[in-house]
């Protein structure tokens, strides 16, 4: 008997629902039945799209990363040709975005939950963090070329710092249930990034 044809819309809906549930309940707190029930597809159909829950989680991470990187690419456009202001505006928007929902970052959340227990998910998370780093790095390089961002440290190293600082701020935000860690991180940018 032929396998049912895949429907890209159903796959996308499964990924969207998985993203919502993983970010609010975690990997271990989310069951496949819960995901398929929310999307209103039979559980057996899930396996037409994903080999296992682990494969599904890796694809949810990639799905999240694509959305995040597209958002960063759009938001890091430079206002009045100023890379520093683009970064500052990005983090100010992140403060606003997290005012009501302090769920953090899916990559950071699952990284803390899964650690190295899933190589598939670990690789997907590394790819996502690398994509974030590339977005920051491109903006920093533009700023360095215009003498707005310090150039005694490479754009790649500064981008690593931003990713690490931001992920750490999101974790503290969740623990403290306050956006103050992101605000503090953002306020520190001028003393660390700007040319003296």
CSV table of N, CA and C in Angstrom, one decimal, residues 13-131:
chain,number,residue,atom,x,y,z
A,13,UNK,N,2.3,23.2,10.2
A,13,UNK,CA,1.5,23.3,11.3
A,13,UNK,C,2.0,22.5,12.5
A,14,UNK,N,2.5,21.3,12.2
A,14,UNK,CA,3.1,20.5,13.3
A,14,UNK,C,4.3,21.2,13.9
A,15,UNK,N,5.2,21.8,13.0
A,15,UNK,CA,6.3,22.5,13.5
A,15,UNK,C,6.0,23.7,14.3
A,16,UNK,N,5.0,24.4,13.9
A,16,UNK,CA,4.5,25.6,14.7
A,16,UNK,C,4.0,25.2,16.0
A,17,UNK,N,3.2,24.1,16.0
A,17,UNK,CA,2.6,23.7,17.3
A,17,UNK,C,3.7,23.1,18.2
A,18,UNK,N,4.7,22.4,17.6
A,18,UNK,CA,5.8,21.9,18.4
A,18,UNK,C,6.6,23.0,19.0
A,19,UNK,N,6.8,24.1,18.3
A,19,UNK,CA,7.5,25.2,18.8
A,19,UNK,C,6.8,25.8,20.0
A,20,UNK,N,5.5,26.0,19.9
A,20,UNK,CA,4.7,26.6,21.0
A,20,UNK,C,4.8,25.7,22.2
A,21,UNK,N,4.7,24.4,22.0
A,21,UNK,CA,4.7,23.5,23.2
A,21,UNK,C,6.1,23.3,23.8
A,22,UNK,N,7.1,23.1,22.9
A,22,UNK,CA,8.4,23.0,23.4
A,22,UNK,C,8.9,24.2,24.2
A,23,UNK,N,8.5,25.4,23.7
A,23,UNK,CA,9.0,26.6,24.4
A,23,UNK,C,8.2,26.8,25.8
A,24,UNK,N,7.0,26.3,25.8
A,24,UNK,CA,6.3,26.5,27.1
A,24,UNK,C,6.4,25.4,28.0
A,25,UNK,N,6.6,24.1,27.5
A,25,UNK,CA,6.6,22.9,28.4
A,25,UNK,C,7.9,22.2,28.3
A,26,UNK,N,8.7,22.5,27.4
A,26,UNK,CA,10.0,21.7,27.3
A,26,UNK,C,9.8,20.5,26.5
A,27,UNK,N,11.0,19.9,26.2
A,27,UNK,CA,11.0,18.6,25.4
A,27,UNK,C,10.3,17.5,26.1
A,28,UNK,N,10.7,17.3,27.3
A,28,UNK,CA,10.2,16.1,28.1
A,28,UNK,C,8.8,16.3,28.5
A,29,UNK,N,8.3,17.5,28.6
A,29,UNK,CA,6.9,17.8,29.0
A,29,UNK,C,5.9,17.8,27.9
A,30,UNK,N,6.4,17.6,26.6
A,30,UNK,CA,5.6,17.6,25.5
A,30,UNK,C,5.5,16.2,24.8
A,31,UNK,N,4.3,15.7,24.6
A,31,UNK,CA,4.1,14.4,23.9
A,31,UNK,C,3.7,14.6,22.5
A,32,UNK,N,4.0,13.7,21.6
A,32,UNK,CA,3.6,13.7,20.2
A,32,UNK,C,2.1,13.8,20.1
A,33,UNK,N,1.4,13.0,21.0
A,33,UNK,CA,-0.1,13.0,20.9
A,33,UNK,C,-0.6,14.4,21.1
A,34,UNK,N,0.0,15.1,22.1
A,34,UNK,CA,-0.5,16.5,22.3
A,34,UNK,C,-0.3,17.4,21.1
A,35,UNK,N,0.8,17.2,20.4
A,35,UNK,CA,1.1,18.0,19.2
A,35,UNK,C,0.1,17.7,18.1
A,36,UNK,N,-0.1,16.4,17.8
A,36,UNK,CA,-1.0,16.0,16.7
A,36,UNK,C,-2.5,16.3,17.1
A,37,UNK,N,-2.8,16.2,18.4
A,37,UNK,CA,-4.2,16.6,18.7
A,37,UNK,C,-4.5,18.1,18.5
A,38,UNK,N,-3.5,18.9,18.8
A,38,UNK,CA,-3.6,20.4,18.6
A,38,UNK,C,-3.7,20.7,17.1
A,39,UNK,N,-3.1,19.9,16.2
A,39,UNK,CA,-3.1,20.2,14.8
A,39,UNK,C,-4.2,19.4,14.1
A,40,UNK,N,-4.8,18.5,14.9
A,40,UNK,CA,-6.0,17.7,14.4
A,40,UNK,C,-5.6,16.8,13.3
A,41,UNK,N,-4.5,16.1,13.5
A,41,UNK,CA,-4.1,15.0,12.5
A,41,UNK,C,-3.9,13.7,13.3
A,42,UNK,N,-4.1,12.6,12.7
A,42,UNK,CA,-3.9,11.3,13.4
A,42,UNK,C,-2.4,11.1,13.7
A,43,UNK,N,-2.2,10.5,14.9
A,43,UNK,CA,-0.8,10.3,15.4
A,43,UNK,C,0.0,9.6,14.3
A,44,UNK,N,-0.5,8.6,13.6
A,44,UNK,CA,0.2,7.9,12.6
A,44,UNK,C,0.7,8.8,11.5
A,45,UNK,N,0.0,9.8,11.2
A,45,UNK,CA,0.4,10.7,10.1
A,45,UNK,C,1.6,11.5,10.5
A,46,UNK,N,1.9,11.7,11.8
A,46,UNK,CA,3.1,12.4,12.3
A,46,UNK,C,4.3,11.7,11.7
A,47,UNK,N,4.3,10.4,11.6
A,47,UNK,CA,5.5,9.7,11.2
A,47,UNK,C,5.7,9.7,9.7
A,48,UNK,N,4.7,10.3,8.9
A,48,UNK,CA,5.0,10.5,7.5
A,48,UNK,C,5.9,11.7,7.3
A,49,UNK,N,6.0,12.6,8.4
A,49,UNK,CA,6.8,13.8,8.3
A,49,UNK,C,8.1,13.7,9.1
A,50,UNK,N,8.1,12.9,10.2
A,50,UNK,CA,9.2,12.9,11.1
A,50,UNK,C,9.5,11.5,11.6
A,51,UNK,N,10.7,11.1,11.6
A,51,UNK,CA,11.0,9.7,12.0
A,51,UNK,C,10.7,9.4,13.5
A,52,UNK,N,10.9,10.4,14.3
A,52,UNK,CA,10.8,10.2,15.8
A,52,UNK,C,10.6,11.6,16.4
A,53,UNK,N,10.3,11.6,17.7
A,53,UNK,CA,10.2,12.8,18.5
A,53,UNK,C,11.5,13.6,18.4
A,54,UNK,N,12.7,12.9,18.5
A,54,UNK,CA,14.0,13.5,18.5
A,54,UNK,C,14.2,14.3,17.1
A,55,UNK,N,13.8,13.6,16.0
A,55,UNK,CA,14.0,14.2,14.7
A,55,UNK,C,13.0,15.4,14.6
A,56,UNK,N,11.8,15.3,15.1
A,56,UNK,CA,10.9,16.4,15.2
A,56,UNK,C,11.4,17.6,15.9
A,57,UNK,N,12.0,17.3,17.1
A,57,UNK,CA,12.5,18.4,17.9
A,57,UNK,C,13.7,19.1,17.2
A,58,UNK,N,14.5,18.4,16.5
A,58,UNK,CA,15.6,19.0,15.7
A,58,UNK,C,15.0,19.9,14.6
A,59,UNK,N,14.0,19.4,14.0
A,59,UNK,CA,13.3,20.2,12.9
A,59,UNK,C,12.6,21.4,13.5
A,60,UNK,N,12.0,21.3,14.7
A,60,UNK,CA,11.4,22.5,15.3
A,60,UNK,C,12.5,23.5,15.7
A,61,UNK,N,13.6,23.1,16.1
A,61,UNK,CA,14.7,24.0,16.4
A,61,UNK,C,15.2,24.7,15.1
A,62,UNK,N,15.3,24.0,14.0
A,62,UNK,CA,15.7,24.6,12.8
A,62,UNK,C,14.6,25.6,12.3
A,63,UNK,N,13.3,25.2,12.5
A,63,UNK,CA,12.2,26.1,12.1
A,63,UNK,C,12.2,27.4,12.9
A,64,UNK,N,12.4,27.3,14.2
A,64,UNK,CA,12.6,28.4,15.1
A,64,UNK,C,13.8,29.3,14.7
A,65,UNK,N,14.9,28.6,14.4
A,65,UNK,CA,16.1,29.4,14.0
A,65,UNK,C,15.9,30.2,12.7
A,66,UNK,N,15.2,29.6,11.7
A,66,UNK,CA,14.9,30.3,10.5
A,66,UNK,C,14.1,31.5,10.8
A,67,UNK,N,13.1,31.4,11.6
A,67,UNK,CA,12.3,32.6,11.9
A,67,UNK,C,13.1,33.6,12.7
A,68,UNK,N,13.9,33.2,13.6
A,68,UNK,CA,14.7,34.1,14.4
A,68,UNK,C,15.7,34.9,13.6
A,69,UNK,N,16.4,34.1,12.7
A,69,UNK,CA,17.4,34.7,11.8
A,69,UNK,C,16.8,35.7,10.8
A,70,UNK,N,15.6,35.3,10.3
A,70,UNK,CA,14.9,36.3,9.4
A,70,UNK,C,14.5,37.5,10.1
A,71,UNK,N,14.1,37.4,11.3
A,71,UNK,CA,13.7,38.6,12.1
A,71,UNK,C,14.9,39.4,12.4
A,72,UNK,N,16.0,38.8,12.8
A,72,UNK,CA,17.2,39.5,13.1
A,72,UNK,C,17.7,40.3,11.9
A,73,UNK,N,17.7,39.6,10.7
A,73,UNK,CA,18.1,40.2,9.5
A,73,UNK,C,17.3,41.5,9.2
A,74,UNK,N,16.0,41.4,9.4
A,74,UNK,CA,15.2,42.5,9.2
A,74,UNK,C,15.4,43.6,10.2
A,75,UNK,N,15.5,43.3,11.4
A,75,UNK,CA,15.7,44.3,12.5
A,75,UNK,C,17.0,44.9,12.6
A,76,UNK,N,18.1,44.2,12.1
A,76,UNK,CA,19.4,44.8,12.3
A,76,UNK,C,19.8,45.7,11.1
A,77,UNK,N,18.8,46.0,10.3
A,77,UNK,CA,19.1,47.0,9.3
A,77,UNK,C,19.4,48.3,10.0
A,78,UNK,N,20.4,49.0,9.5
A,78,UNK,CA,21.0,50.2,10.2
A,78,UNK,C,20.1,51.4,10.0
A,79,UNK,N,19.6,52.0,11.1
A,79,UNK,CA,19.0,53.3,11.0
A,79,UNK,C,20.1,54.4,10.8
A,80,UNK,N,19.9,55.2,9.8
A,80,UNK,CA,20.8,56.3,9.5
A,80,UNK,C,22.2,55.8,9.5
A,81,UNK,N,22.4,54.6,8.9
A,81,UNK,CA,23.8,54.1,8.7
A,81,UNK,C,24.6,53.9,10.0
A,82,UNK,N,23.9,53.5,11.1
A,82,UNK,CA,24.6,53.4,12.3
A,82,UNK,C,24.4,52.0,12.9
A,83,UNK,N,25.4,51.1,12.8
A,83,UNK,CA,25.4,49.7,13.2
A,83,UNK,C,25.1,49.7,14.7
A,84,UNK,N,25.7,50.5,15.5
A,84,UNK,CA,25.5,50.5,17.0
A,84,UNK,C,24.0,50.7,17.3
A,85,UNK,N,23.4,51.7,16.6
A,85,UNK,CA,22.0,52.0,16.9
A,85,UNK,C,21.1,50.8,16.5
A,86,UNK,N,21.5,50.2,15.4
A,86,UNK,CA,20.7,49.0,14.9
A,86,UNK,C,20.8,47.9,16.0
A,87,UNK,N,21.9,47.7,16.6
A,87,UNK,CA,22.0,46.7,17.7
A,87,UNK,C,21.2,47.1,18.9
A,88,UNK,N,21.4,48.4,19.3
A,88,UNK,CA,20.7,48.9,20.5
A,88,UNK,C,19.2,48.8,20.3
A,89,UNK,N,18.7,49.2,19.1
A,89,UNK,CA,17.3,49.1,18.8
A,89,UNK,C,16.8,47.7,18.8
A,90,UNK,N,17.6,46.7,18.3
A,90,UNK,CA,17.3,45.3,18.3
A,90,UNK,C,17.0,44.8,19.8
A,91,UNK,N,17.9,45.2,20.7
A,91,UNK,CA,17.7,44.7,22.0
A,91,UNK,C,16.6,45.4,22.8
A,92,UNK,N,16.4,46.7,22.4
A,92,UNK,CA,15.2,47.4,23.0
A,92,UNK,C,13.9,46.8,22.5
A,93,UNK,N,13.8,46.3,21.3
A,93,UNK,CA,12.6,45.6,20.8
A,93,UNK,C,12.5,44.3,21.5
A,94,UNK,N,13.6,43.6,21.8
A,94,UNK,CA,13.6,42.3,22.5
A,94,UNK,C,13.0,42.5,23.9
A,95,UNK,N,13.4,43.6,24.6
A,95,UNK,CA,12.9,44.0,25.9
A,95,UNK,C,11.3,44.1,25.8
A,96,UNK,N,10.9,44.8,24.8
A,96,UNK,CA,9.4,45.0,24.6
A,96,UNK,C,8.7,43.7,24.3
A,97,UNK,N,9.4,42.8,23.5
A,97,UNK,CA,8.8,41.6,23.1
A,97,UNK,C,8.6,40.6,24.3
A,98,UNK,N,9.5,40.7,25.2
A,98,UNK,CA,9.5,39.8,26.4
A,98,UNK,C,8.7,40.4,27.6
A,99,UNK,N,8.2,41.6,27.5
A,99,UNK,CA,7.5,42.2,28.6
A,99,UNK,C,6.4,41.3,29.2
A,100,UNK,N,5.6,40.7,28.3
A,100,UNK,CA,4.4,39.9,28.7
A,100,UNK,C,4.8,38.4,28.8
A,101,UNK,N,5.6,37.9,27.9
A,101,UNK,CA,5.9,36.5,27.9
A,101,UNK,C,7.4,36.3,28.1
A,102,UNK,N,7.8,35.8,29.2
A,102,UNK,CA,9.2,35.6,29.5
A,102,UNK,C,9.6,34.2,29.3
A,103,UNK,N,9.3,33.7,28.1
A,103,UNK,CA,9.6,32.3,27.8
A,103,UNK,C,11.0,32.0,27.4
A,104,UNK,N,11.7,33.1,27.0
A,104,UNK,CA,13.1,32.9,26.6
A,104,UNK,C,13.3,32.4,25.2
A,105,UNK,N,14.4,31.8,25.0
A,105,UNK,CA,14.8,31.3,23.6
A,105,UNK,C,14.7,29.8,23.6
A,106,UNK,N,14.1,29.3,22.6
A,106,UNK,CA,13.9,27.8,22.5
A,106,UNK,C,15.3,27.1,22.5
A,107,UNK,N,16.3,27.7,21.8
A,107,UNK,CA,17.6,27.1,21.8
A,107,UNK,C,18.2,27.0,23.2
A,108,UNK,N,18.2,28.1,23.9
A,108,UNK,CA,18.7,28.1,25.2
A,108,UNK,C,17.9,27.2,26.2
A,109,UNK,N,16.6,27.2,26.0
A,109,UNK,CA,15.8,26.4,26.9
A,109,UNK,C,16.1,24.9,26.7
A,110,UNK,N,16.0,24.5,25.4
A,110,UNK,CA,16.3,23.1,25.1
A,110,UNK,C,17.7,22.7,25.3
A,111,UNK,N,18.6,23.6,25.1
A,111,UNK,CA,20.1,23.3,25.4
A,111,UNK,C,20.2,23.0,26.9
A,112,UNK,N,19.6,23.8,27.8
A,112,UNK,CA,19.7,23.5,29.2
A,112,UNK,C,19.0,22.2,29.6
A,113,UNK,N,17.9,21.9,28.9
A,113,UNK,CA,17.1,20.7,29.2
A,113,UNK,C,17.8,19.4,28.7
A,114,UNK,N,18.2,19.5,27.5
A,114,UNK,CA,18.7,18.3,26.8
A,114,UNK,C,20.2,18.1,27.0
A,115,UNK,N,21.0,19.2,27.2
A,115,UNK,CA,22.4,19.1,27.3
A,115,UNK,C,22.9,18.4,26.0
A,116,UNK,N,23.7,17.4,26.2
A,116,UNK,CA,24.3,16.6,25.1
A,116,UNK,C,23.6,15.3,24.8
A,117,UNK,N,22.4,15.1,25.4
A,117,UNK,CA,21.7,13.8,25.3
A,117,UNK,C,21.1,13.5,23.9
A,118,UNK,N,21.0,14.5,23.1
A,118,UNK,CA,20.5,14.3,21.7
A,118,UNK,C,21.5,15.0,20.7
A,119,UNK,N,22.3,14.2,20.0
A,119,UNK,CA,23.2,14.7,19.0
A,119,UNK,C,22.5,15.5,17.9
A,120,UNK,N,21.3,15.0,17.5
A,120,UNK,CA,20.5,15.6,16.4
A,120,UNK,C,20.1,17.0,16.9
A,121,UNK,N,19.6,17.1,18.1
A,121,UNK,CA,19.1,18.4,18.6
A,121,UNK,C,20.3,19.3,18.9
A,122,UNK,N,21.4,18.8,19.4
A,122,UNK,CA,22.6,19.6,19.7
A,122,UNK,C,23.1,20.2,18.4
A,123,UNK,N,23.2,19.5,17.4
A,123,UNK,CA,23.6,20.1,16.1
A,123,UNK,C,22.7,21.1,15.6
A,124,UNK,N,21.4,20.9,15.7
A,124,UNK,CA,20.4,21.9,15.3
A,124,UNK,C,20.6,23.2,16.1
A,125,UNK,N,20.8,23.1,17.4
A,125,UNK,CA,21.0,24.2,18.3
A,125,UNK,C,22.3,25.0,17.9
A,126,UNK,N,23.3,24.3,17.7
A,126,UNK,CA,24.6,24.9,17.3
A,126,UNK,C,24.4,25.7,16.0
A,127,UNK,N,23.7,25.1,15.0
A,127,UNK,CA,23.4,25.8,13.7
A,127,UNK,C,22.6,27.1,14.0
A,128,UNK,N,21.7,27.0,14.9
A,128,UNK,CA,20.9,28.2,15.2
A,128,UNK,C,21.7,29.3,15.9
A,129,UNK,N,22.5,28.9,16.8
A,129,UNK,CA,23.4,29.9,17.5
A,129,UNK,C,24.4,30.5,16.5
A,130,UNK,N,24.9,29.7,15.6
A,130,UNK,CA,25.8,30.2,14.5
A,130,UNK,C,25.1,31.2,13.6
A,131,UNK,N,23.8,30.9,13.3
A,131,UNK,CA,23.1,31.8,12.5
A,131,UNK,C,22.9,33.2,13.2
